[in-house]
Every structure is written in C-alpha cells, then in structure tokens.
C-alpha cells in the first residue's frame, strides 16, 4: 500500500458484485464502499466518483474495463480503489496484467483494502542516476499475480461445484434454468434434497395446451393457430434488458408481443412440454423429468404429425424418433398453392409425386402443367385437364351409407366439445376484460394524487389503450355468443353435406386444404391413371378408404370400372 505522503489525490472507487443476489445478500456494494472510503481517508484520497458493476468477472471481457474507460474520460483521476483483487478480476494473471497495463498507461495507480497492491516503484539503478524498463519494477507484483491466480482458482472451484451439481441434477430429471413459457418453478423436498421442478403456470398453460390441440387436429395452418391464440390474449413474457456493466440498471423492457408461426413451431417441437428434458447437460439424450409435462405424450406426438415421436417405456426410458423425409423432399421442399395436387397424386408411370410448373411458350404465354420425367419416361398433363380429371373423380365419390350414422355421432360429439371450448374461451376473455377494468381504476386513482402533466398524459394514453382492448374483447364476446347454433340444425346440415361430398371437396377456396381433403379419400397415394377413368386403357381402381366408395351408377366412357 502507498504510504501516506500528505499529498491529496483524486480517486475513483470501483465496486463489483457478481450477481443481483450477491448484491443483496453477499459481498454487498455498501460493504465495499465503506472499505474503500476508509482506505481513501487513510491515504489522503478524494473520491470523485463511485461505480458499481453487477456482473461476473469470469468472462473474457472484463467488467472493470468500464472503470478504465471512466479513467480515460477523466484525466484528473490518479488512483483507483478496490476492495480486493478478486473484485477487480477473476480472469487470472493474464486478465490482471492486461487491465493493470492500461491503468499504468494512463498514469493511474491501483490500491486494494487488503494491502496486497503496493503502489511504490523501485529502480534498481537509482544509485547510478539511470533507469531502464527492466530496472523499474513493483515490489508487490509477484504477490499481485499470485493473488490474481488464486482468485481464478477460487472461481474454478466454485463453478465446478455449482455447475457439476446442476449437471447431475439435470440428468436426474430436475430443472436448473429459467422456466419456459407455460411453466413456473417450484422448490420441493425430494430424495436428493430440496430441488427445483416445473409446475403449470396458471395463466400461460392454457395457451400451450390449445396450441397442441389445434395442431393435433391437422386442419389449421400455423397462421390460423397464431391468430386464434392471439385472439385469446396471448402475450410473450416481459423481460428486462440490463446495462452491460451495471446489471442493476434497466435499459429497456422487451416482450409482451403476440405469438407468430415460428414461435408455434418451436413450442410444438419443445420436448419439455411432454415432460422430457434433452440438451447439452444430458449429452443430447432424452431424460424423463421428475415432473409432468403440460400435454400428454400422445397429444405431443399427434401435434408433431409423426415427424417427432416420443416413446416412454415402463422403466421411464425415453426414446425419440425423427421421421426421415422421402428423398424427393430432401431435394426440393416447396408447397405451391398453384399446384396443390403435387404431393397427393403420383405419376402414372413411376407413382412418384408429380412436379408442377408453368412452361413459357414462344409467344411468351405460360402453360401450367403437372409433369414427371424420372427414369427415362415423360408425362405431362395441362393443369386445366388435370383439375377436370380430379373434379370428375370426386363427383363419383360418396360416403358408404353404413358409416353415415357413426359420422353424425362423431360430428355431434365434436360440436359439443367445441361449444364447451367456446364457453371456456368466453370466460377467459371476460377475465381479461375484468383485469383491464381493474387496471383503469388503479390508474385513475393514481392520477388523483399526481400533479405532473407528463405523467398524467402517459396515464391517459394507458387508459385509452386499455379501453380499446376492452372494446375488442367485447366484440369477441359478442361474436362467441352469436356463434351458438342449435345442434339439430348442425346435424341436418352435416347430413346434407355427407350425402353431397363433392361440395366439401370442390368448393373450398384454399387449394392446399382442398388437396389435403382429397388425399383423405385414399389409403395410399393414387396415380393419375387410377383416377382418370376416361383413358382408353383401363387402370386398376385406387385404394379407396373404407369410409368411401365409388358410385355404382358411374361407368367409364371406354368401358372402365363401374364401381366397387
């Protein structure tokens, strides 16, 4: 430590804690401040600035770099005060030397409250009147380096104990991180002591379950699911972006955004919602969690449509299956609504999925067609002719009469389930409206005691925004009440559609959904020749799903099959 020479100097007090928890409960900034101020009084140092850094010093970029930038910006600073070297850095001797050299280049000394750092400089050639870079040194430099390495070793021991335990408990099925959306953390007594598990979040869990239920039905697009979830009031979690060097300062607030299609896909593929933990700490092997997921395994598999399948054995051993796409999808994965039947109807020669494109003629006009040229053959049919063939085939398809009663019963069950879901949705919307009303009342009460015009202005904007949201919720509630239809009318209309199947399959405005319904008619992908009864050469009938049949009154122009 520098001796008290009586000369007053200008100093900066640097305080660092590794985390917000340490700031509150451990090596608090206040305790470091008191030590620093006492050191300043004993050495005639006037502290002109105190900086508090809430960040770990174990990273490559040291938080004390901010302190050096403050010294560079204020040339009057002559000395920096710290509690100890482990508060200055935990990066070892290399990081310590790098920071110390920057201070030396600015002519700033470094002092610690434990007296490890001695600011004196000794010139071994002082008696000769000369000085060289190698003759000028700090007597305490070796002790400083040893202390910096000791701080690094201490960090290694702390992190080894902490991270090692977290890895072990993760492999045992406990949770060691922030809870994902839909969950909340809970500490419980277990055979391994007090451990953290996940429980359903009362407000977020219904959104996650609804996403899986809608995806499992297989009739909604990602955007339709996103619109429905947002309609029910979904918002992402609010998070705080803190200052890089001072973690106690909040720079901005992010979150509170509606869900989008990409987020829905991430949620659907996240194994934690099925109660499975898989990641780096489990060596990328799935582990059955010590808590239940938000959705059953069967629902999780249905929502992923076989692309991701979870199997749990009786001994809780988890197996994950990933569906390998066919080779043609690996080469080209494109969904084009202009050619919706590419994936549901095969080539008459090789039975592989057809391609669809529009060739440009000599006059610049484009001619759309379905085609295939694999394995030396060539097939091409204009799109208009192709669509006409599909339409002729669909008009001859009808539902087998023996299945109509069962279908009507299923429709009634589905309708009642949807009505129950509508009631639950209306209840959730009502709760949101009540929460907005309470928010407005609280804001109005606060306005009564606030005199700042700026604050009142922002509060008025908040009230207007809440009123607009309430108006939208009222419209949604009114829409839900208007959607109630008598079950007898539903069954009457359903019976009509079952007897006029072509109106369902051909009158849809979405071509991709139309093609998807068309594919349901078959047990396996039909070829174009099998659905084209107008060809001179008879082809075998396609494998129709047992729910349907080809009308007996239909006969091919060329003497083809008349039905099954």
Short mmCIF file of N, CA and C in Angstrom, two decimals, residues 204-320:
data_model
loop_
_atom_site.label_atom_id
_atom_site.label_comp_id
_atom_site.label_asym_id
_atom_site.label_seq_id
_atom_site.Cartn_x
_atom_site.Cartn_y
_atom_site.Cartn_z
N UNK A 204 -50.47 -19.13 -18.30
CA UNK A 204 -49.81 -19.44 -19.57
C UNK A 204 -50.10 -20.85 -20.07
N UNK A 205 -50.35 -21.78 -19.14
CA UNK A 205 -50.55 -23.18 -19.52
C UNK A 205 -51.70 -23.39 -20.51
N UNK A 206 -52.87 -22.71 -20.37
CA UNK A 206 -53.96 -22.93 -21.34
C UNK A 206 -53.57 -22.60 -22.78
N UNK A 207 -52.71 -21.59 -22.98
CA UNK A 207 -52.29 -21.26 -24.34
C UNK A 207 -51.48 -22.39 -24.95
N UNK A 208 -50.56 -22.97 -24.18
CA UNK A 208 -49.72 -24.05 -24.69
C UNK A 208 -50.58 -25.26 -25.05
N UNK A 209 -51.48 -25.61 -24.16
CA UNK A 209 -52.34 -26.77 -24.43
C UNK A 209 -53.19 -26.54 -25.68
N UNK A 210 -53.69 -25.34 -25.84
CA UNK A 210 -54.53 -25.04 -27.01
C UNK A 210 -53.72 -25.16 -28.30
N UNK A 211 -52.47 -24.73 -28.27
CA UNK A 211 -51.62 -24.84 -29.46
C UNK A 211 -51.48 -26.31 -29.87
N UNK A 212 -51.19 -27.18 -28.90
CA UNK A 212 -51.03 -28.60 -29.22
C UNK A 212 -52.34 -29.22 -29.70
N UNK A 213 -53.45 -28.83 -29.09
CA UNK A 213 -54.74 -29.39 -29.51
C UNK A 213 -55.08 -28.99 -30.94
N UNK A 214 -54.84 -27.75 -31.30
CA UNK A 214 -55.17 -27.30 -32.66
C UNK A 214 -54.24 -27.93 -33.68
N UNK A 215 -52.95 -28.05 -33.36
CA UNK A 215 -52.03 -28.71 -34.29
C UNK A 215 -52.37 -30.19 -34.45
N UNK A 216 -52.81 -30.83 -33.38
CA UNK A 216 -53.14 -32.26 -33.45
C UNK A 216 -54.32 -32.52 -34.38
N UNK A 217 -55.24 -31.57 -34.50
CA UNK A 217 -56.39 -31.77 -35.37
C UNK A 217 -56.00 -31.81 -36.84
N UNK A 218 -54.89 -31.13 -37.18
CA UNK A 218 -54.37 -31.21 -38.54
C UNK A 218 -55.14 -30.46 -39.59
N UNK A 219 -56.04 -29.58 -39.19
CA UNK A 219 -56.85 -28.85 -40.18
C UNK A 219 -56.56 -27.35 -40.15
N UNK A 220 -55.69 -26.92 -39.23
CA UNK A 220 -55.39 -25.49 -39.10
C UNK A 220 -53.96 -25.22 -39.57
N UNK A 221 -53.79 -24.14 -40.27
CA UNK A 221 -52.45 -23.71 -40.65
C UNK A 221 -51.78 -23.03 -39.45
N UNK A 222 -50.47 -22.84 -39.56
CA UNK A 222 -49.76 -22.18 -38.48
C UNK A 222 -50.28 -20.79 -38.22
N UNK A 223 -50.62 -20.05 -39.27
CA UNK A 223 -51.13 -18.70 -39.10
C UNK A 223 -52.50 -18.69 -38.46
N UNK A 224 -53.33 -19.67 -38.80
CA UNK A 224 -54.66 -19.74 -38.18
C UNK A 224 -54.55 -20.04 -36.69
N UNK A 225 -53.60 -20.90 -36.32
CA UNK A 225 -53.39 -21.18 -34.90
C UNK A 225 -52.90 -19.92 -34.18
N UNK A 226 -51.95 -19.22 -34.81
CA UNK A 226 -51.42 -17.99 -34.20
C UNK A 226 -52.53 -16.96 -34.00
N UNK A 227 -53.38 -16.79 -34.99
CA UNK A 227 -54.48 -15.82 -34.88
C UNK A 227 -55.42 -16.19 -33.74
N UNK A 228 -55.72 -17.48 -33.59
CA UNK A 228 -56.63 -17.91 -32.53
C UNK A 228 -56.01 -17.70 -31.15
N UNK A 229 -54.73 -18.06 -31.00
CA UNK A 229 -54.08 -17.90 -29.70
C UNK A 229 -53.97 -16.41 -29.33
N UNK A 230 -53.64 -15.58 -30.31
CA UNK A 230 -53.58 -14.14 -30.04
C UNK A 230 -54.95 -13.58 -29.69
N UNK A 231 -55.97 -14.14 -30.31
CA UNK A 231 -57.34 -13.67 -30.01
C UNK A 231 -57.70 -13.94 -28.57
N UNK A 232 -57.13 -15.01 -28.02
CA UNK A 232 -57.42 -15.36 -26.63
C UNK A 232 -56.58 -14.56 -25.64
N UNK A 233 -55.67 -13.70 -26.16
CA UNK A 233 -54.93 -12.80 -25.27
C UNK A 233 -53.49 -13.19 -25.01
N UNK A 234 -52.89 -14.01 -25.87
CA UNK A 234 -51.50 -14.42 -25.65
C UNK A 234 -50.55 -13.23 -25.76
N UNK A 235 -49.61 -13.15 -24.84
CA UNK A 235 -48.51 -12.18 -24.89
C UNK A 235 -47.26 -12.87 -24.37
N UNK A 236 -46.13 -12.61 -25.00
CA UNK A 236 -44.87 -13.17 -24.52
C UNK A 236 -44.51 -12.55 -23.18
N UNK A 237 -43.63 -13.23 -22.46
CA UNK A 237 -43.24 -12.75 -21.15
C UNK A 237 -42.46 -11.44 -21.23
N UNK A 238 -42.64 -10.62 -20.22
CA UNK A 238 -41.89 -9.37 -20.13
C UNK A 238 -40.51 -9.67 -19.55
N UNK A 239 -39.47 -9.24 -20.24
CA UNK A 239 -38.10 -9.40 -19.75
C UNK A 239 -37.41 -8.05 -19.76
N UNK A 240 -36.34 -7.93 -18.95
CA UNK A 240 -35.64 -6.67 -18.79
C UNK A 240 -34.23 -6.80 -19.35
N UNK A 241 -33.87 -5.87 -20.23
CA UNK A 241 -32.52 -5.81 -20.78
C UNK A 241 -31.73 -4.84 -19.92
N UNK A 242 -30.69 -5.36 -19.28
CA UNK A 242 -29.93 -4.57 -18.32
C UNK A 242 -28.63 -4.05 -18.92
N UNK A 243 -28.07 -3.06 -18.26
CA UNK A 243 -26.81 -2.48 -18.70
C UNK A 243 -25.71 -3.53 -18.69
N UNK A 244 -24.82 -3.45 -19.68
CA UNK A 244 -23.77 -4.46 -19.83
C UNK A 244 -22.85 -4.51 -18.63
N UNK A 245 -22.58 -3.37 -18.04
CA UNK A 245 -21.65 -3.32 -16.92
C UNK A 245 -22.35 -3.20 -15.57
N UNK A 246 -23.44 -2.51 -15.53
CA UNK A 246 -24.18 -2.34 -14.28
C UNK A 246 -25.52 -3.04 -14.42
N UNK A 247 -25.60 -4.28 -13.90
CA UNK A 247 -26.79 -5.09 -14.06
C UNK A 247 -27.97 -4.57 -13.26
N UNK A 248 -27.73 -3.61 -12.40
CA UNK A 248 -28.84 -3.04 -11.64
C UNK A 248 -29.63 -2.02 -12.45
N UNK A 249 -29.09 -1.59 -13.59
CA UNK A 249 -29.76 -0.59 -14.42
C UNK A 249 -30.51 -1.28 -15.56
N UNK A 250 -31.76 -0.93 -15.73
CA UNK A 250 -32.60 -1.49 -16.79
C UNK A 250 -32.57 -0.54 -17.98
N UNK A 251 -32.10 -1.05 -19.14
CA UNK A 251 -32.01 -0.22 -20.34
C UNK A 251 -33.34 -0.18 -21.07
N UNK A 252 -34.00 -1.34 -21.20
CA UNK A 252 -35.29 -1.36 -21.88
C UNK A 252 -36.05 -2.63 -21.48
N UNK A 253 -37.32 -2.62 -21.75
CA UNK A 253 -38.20 -3.75 -21.44
C UNK A 253 -38.67 -4.35 -22.77
N UNK A 254 -38.50 -5.65 -22.90
CA UNK A 254 -38.93 -6.34 -24.13
C UNK A 254 -39.96 -7.40 -23.75
N UNK A 255 -40.68 -7.85 -24.75
CA UNK A 255 -41.72 -8.85 -24.52
C UNK A 255 -43.10 -8.23 -24.66
N UNK A 256 -44.11 -8.99 -24.24
CA UNK A 256 -45.48 -8.51 -24.37
C UNK A 256 -45.97 -8.52 -25.80
N UNK A 257 -45.36 -9.42 -26.65
CA UNK A 257 -45.70 -9.47 -28.06
C UNK A 257 -46.62 -10.65 -28.36
N UNK A 258 -47.41 -10.58 -29.43
CA UNK A 258 -48.25 -11.72 -29.81
C UNK A 258 -47.41 -12.86 -30.37
N UNK A 259 -47.99 -14.02 -30.44
CA UNK A 259 -47.29 -15.20 -30.94
C UNK A 259 -47.29 -15.19 -32.46
N UNK A 260 -46.27 -15.82 -33.07
CA UNK A 260 -46.22 -15.95 -34.52
C UNK A 260 -46.02 -17.42 -34.88
N UNK A 261 -45.97 -17.70 -36.18
CA UNK A 261 -45.91 -19.09 -36.66
C UNK A 261 -44.61 -19.76 -36.22
N UNK A 262 -43.49 -19.05 -36.29
CA UNK A 262 -42.21 -19.65 -35.90
C UNK A 262 -42.21 -20.02 -34.41
N UNK A 263 -42.81 -19.18 -33.60
CA UNK A 263 -42.86 -19.48 -32.16
C UNK A 263 -43.73 -20.70 -31.90
N UNK A 264 -44.81 -20.84 -32.66
CA UNK A 264 -45.67 -22.01 -32.51
C UNK A 264 -44.91 -23.28 -32.85
N UNK A 265 -44.11 -23.25 -33.92
CA UNK A 265 -43.31 -24.42 -34.29
C UNK A 265 -42.30 -24.76 -33.20
N UNK A 266 -41.66 -23.74 -32.62
CA UNK A 266 -40.69 -24.01 -31.56
C UNK A 266 -41.38 -24.64 -30.34
N UNK A 267 -42.56 -24.16 -30.01
CA UNK A 267 -43.29 -24.72 -28.89
C UNK A 267 -43.68 -26.17 -29.16
N UNK A 268 -44.16 -26.43 -30.37
CA UNK A 268 -44.62 -27.78 -30.71
C UNK A 268 -43.49 -28.80 -30.69
N UNK A 269 -42.26 -28.36 -30.97
CA UNK A 269 -41.12 -29.27 -31.01
C UNK A 269 -40.36 -29.34 -29.69
N UNK A 270 -40.76 -28.54 -28.71
CA UNK A 270 -40.05 -28.49 -27.44
C UNK A 270 -40.46 -29.66 -26.57
N UNK A 271 -39.51 -30.57 -26.30
CA UNK A 271 -39.81 -31.79 -25.56
C UNK A 271 -40.22 -31.53 -24.12
N UNK A 272 -39.87 -30.38 -23.56
CA UNK A 272 -40.17 -30.13 -22.16
C UNK A 272 -41.68 -30.12 -21.93
N UNK A 273 -42.47 -29.77 -22.97
CA UNK A 273 -43.92 -29.74 -22.80
C UNK A 273 -44.51 -31.14 -22.72
N UNK A 274 -43.73 -32.15 -23.09
CA UNK A 274 -44.14 -33.54 -22.89
C UNK A 274 -43.48 -34.14 -21.65
N UNK A 275 -42.80 -33.30 -20.86
CA UNK A 275 -42.15 -33.78 -19.65
C UNK A 275 -40.83 -34.46 -19.91
N UNK A 276 -40.13 -34.06 -21.00
CA UNK A 276 -38.85 -34.66 -21.38
C UNK A 276 -37.78 -33.58 -21.39
N UNK A 277 -36.64 -33.87 -20.76
CA UNK A 277 -35.50 -32.95 -20.75
C UNK A 277 -34.44 -33.50 -21.70
N UNK A 278 -33.98 -32.67 -22.61
CA UNK A 278 -32.96 -33.09 -23.57
C UNK A 278 -32.10 -31.87 -23.91
N UNK A 279 -30.80 -32.01 -23.75
CA UNK A 279 -29.91 -30.89 -24.03
C UNK A 279 -28.46 -31.28 -23.82
N UNK A 280 -27.64 -30.27 -23.76
CA UNK A 280 -26.20 -30.48 -23.62
C UNK A 280 -25.86 -31.21 -22.33
N UNK A 281 -26.52 -30.85 -21.23
CA UNK A 281 -26.21 -31.44 -19.93
C UNK A 281 -26.71 -32.88 -19.81
N UNK A 282 -27.56 -33.32 -20.71
CA UNK A 282 -27.98 -34.72 -20.73
C UNK A 282 -27.29 -35.49 -21.85
N UNK A 283 -26.21 -34.88 -22.41
CA UNK A 283 -25.49 -35.49 -23.53
C UNK A 283 -26.41 -35.74 -24.72
N UNK A 284 -27.38 -34.80 -24.91
CA UNK A 284 -28.36 -34.88 -26.00
C UNK A 284 -29.18 -36.16 -25.95
N UNK A 285 -29.31 -36.75 -24.77
CA UNK A 285 -30.16 -37.92 -24.59
C UNK A 285 -31.42 -37.50 -23.83
N UNK A 286 -32.58 -37.97 -24.26
CA UNK A 286 -33.82 -37.58 -23.57
C UNK A 286 -33.91 -38.21 -22.19
N UNK A 287 -34.34 -37.43 -21.21
CA UNK A 287 -34.48 -37.88 -19.83
C UNK A 287 -35.89 -37.55 -19.36
N UNK A 288 -36.55 -38.53 -18.75
CA UNK A 288 -37.89 -38.28 -18.19
C UNK A 288 -37.76 -37.36 -16.99
N UNK A 289 -38.48 -36.23 -17.05
CA UNK A 289 -38.40 -35.24 -15.98
C UNK A 289 -39.08 -35.75 -14.72
N UNK A 290 -38.71 -35.16 -13.59
CA UNK A 290 -39.33 -35.50 -12.31
C UNK A 290 -40.65 -34.76 -12.12
N UNK A 291 -41.20 -34.25 -13.19
CA UNK A 291 -42.48 -33.55 -13.14
C UNK A 291 -43.22 -33.85 -14.44
N UNK A 292 -44.51 -33.61 -14.44
CA UNK A 292 -45.33 -33.88 -15.62
C UNK A 292 -45.23 -32.72 -16.61
N UNK A 293 -45.36 -33.06 -17.89
CA UNK A 293 -45.41 -32.01 -18.91
C UNK A 293 -46.77 -31.35 -18.94
N UNK A 294 -46.92 -30.41 -19.84
CA UNK A 294 -48.20 -29.71 -19.97
C UNK A 294 -49.19 -30.48 -20.82
N UNK A 295 -48.70 -31.39 -21.66
CA UNK A 295 -49.58 -32.17 -22.54
C UNK A 295 -49.19 -33.64 -22.45
N UNK A 296 -50.13 -34.56 -22.64
CA UNK A 296 -49.79 -35.98 -22.66
C UNK A 296 -48.87 -36.31 -23.85
N UNK A 297 -48.17 -37.40 -23.73
CA UNK A 297 -47.27 -37.82 -24.81
C UNK A 297 -48.02 -38.05 -26.11
N UNK A 298 -49.21 -38.65 -26.02
CA UNK A 298 -49.99 -38.92 -27.23
C UNK A 298 -50.35 -37.64 -27.96
N UNK A 299 -50.76 -36.61 -27.20
CA UNK A 299 -51.11 -35.34 -27.83
C UNK A 299 -49.88 -34.67 -28.43
N UNK A 300 -48.73 -34.78 -27.75
CA UNK A 300 -47.49 -34.22 -28.29
C UNK A 300 -47.15 -34.87 -29.63
N UNK A 301 -47.27 -36.18 -29.70
CA UNK A 301 -46.95 -36.89 -30.95
C UNK A 301 -47.93 -36.52 -32.06
N UNK A 302 -49.20 -36.40 -31.72
CA UNK A 302 -50.20 -36.04 -32.73
C UNK A 302 -49.94 -34.63 -33.26
N UNK A 303 -49.56 -33.72 -32.37
CA UNK A 303 -49.31 -32.33 -32.79
C UNK A 303 -48.11 -32.23 -33.72
N UNK A 304 -47.18 -33.17 -33.62
CA UNK A 304 -46.00 -33.15 -34.49
C UNK A 304 -46.15 -34.05 -35.71
N UNK A 305 -47.35 -34.65 -35.88
CA UNK A 305 -47.71 -35.38 -37.09
C UNK A 305 -46.69 -36.44 -37.48
N UNK A 306 -46.14 -37.13 -36.51
CA UNK A 306 -45.22 -38.22 -36.79
C UNK A 306 -43.79 -37.81 -37.09
N UNK A 307 -43.54 -36.52 -37.24
CA UNK A 307 -42.18 -36.07 -37.51
C UNK A 307 -41.30 -36.16 -36.27
N UNK A 308 -41.93 -36.08 -35.10
CA UNK A 308 -41.22 -36.20 -33.83
C UNK A 308 -42.10 -37.04 -32.92
N UNK A 309 -41.62 -38.24 -32.57
CA UNK A 309 -42.42 -39.18 -31.80
C UNK A 309 -41.68 -39.52 -30.50
N UNK A 310 -42.38 -39.40 -29.37
CA UNK A 310 -41.82 -39.70 -28.06
C UNK A 310 -42.42 -41.01 -27.56
N UNK A 311 -41.54 -41.91 -27.12
CA UNK A 311 -41.98 -43.17 -26.52
C UNK A 311 -41.34 -43.30 -25.14
N UNK A 312 -42.16 -43.61 -24.12
CA UNK A 312 -41.68 -43.76 -22.75
C UNK A 312 -41.97 -45.18 -22.30
N UNK A 313 -40.92 -45.93 -21.97
CA UNK A 313 -41.07 -47.31 -21.52
C UNK A 313 -41.49 -47.35 -20.05
N UNK A 314 -41.78 -48.56 -19.56
CA UNK A 314 -42.22 -48.71 -18.17
C UNK A 314 -41.14 -48.29 -17.17
N UNK A 315 -39.87 -48.43 -17.56
CA UNK A 315 -38.77 -48.03 -16.67
C UNK A 315 -38.38 -46.58 -16.86
N UNK A 316 -39.29 -45.79 -17.48
CA UNK A 316 -39.09 -44.36 -17.73
C UNK A 316 -37.96 -44.08 -18.72
N UNK A 317 -37.55 -45.08 -19.47
CA UNK A 317 -36.56 -44.85 -20.52
C UNK A 317 -37.25 -44.20 -21.72
N UNK A 318 -36.68 -43.11 -22.19
CA UNK A 318 -37.31 -42.30 -23.24
C UNK A 318 -36.61 -42.55 -24.57
N UNK A 319 -37.41 -42.73 -25.61
CA UNK A 319 -36.89 -42.89 -26.98
C UNK A 319 -37.54 -41.85 -27.88
N UNK A 320 -36.72 -41.17 -28.65
CA UNK A 320 -37.20 -40.15 -29.59
C UNK A 320 -37.00 -40.65 -31.01
#
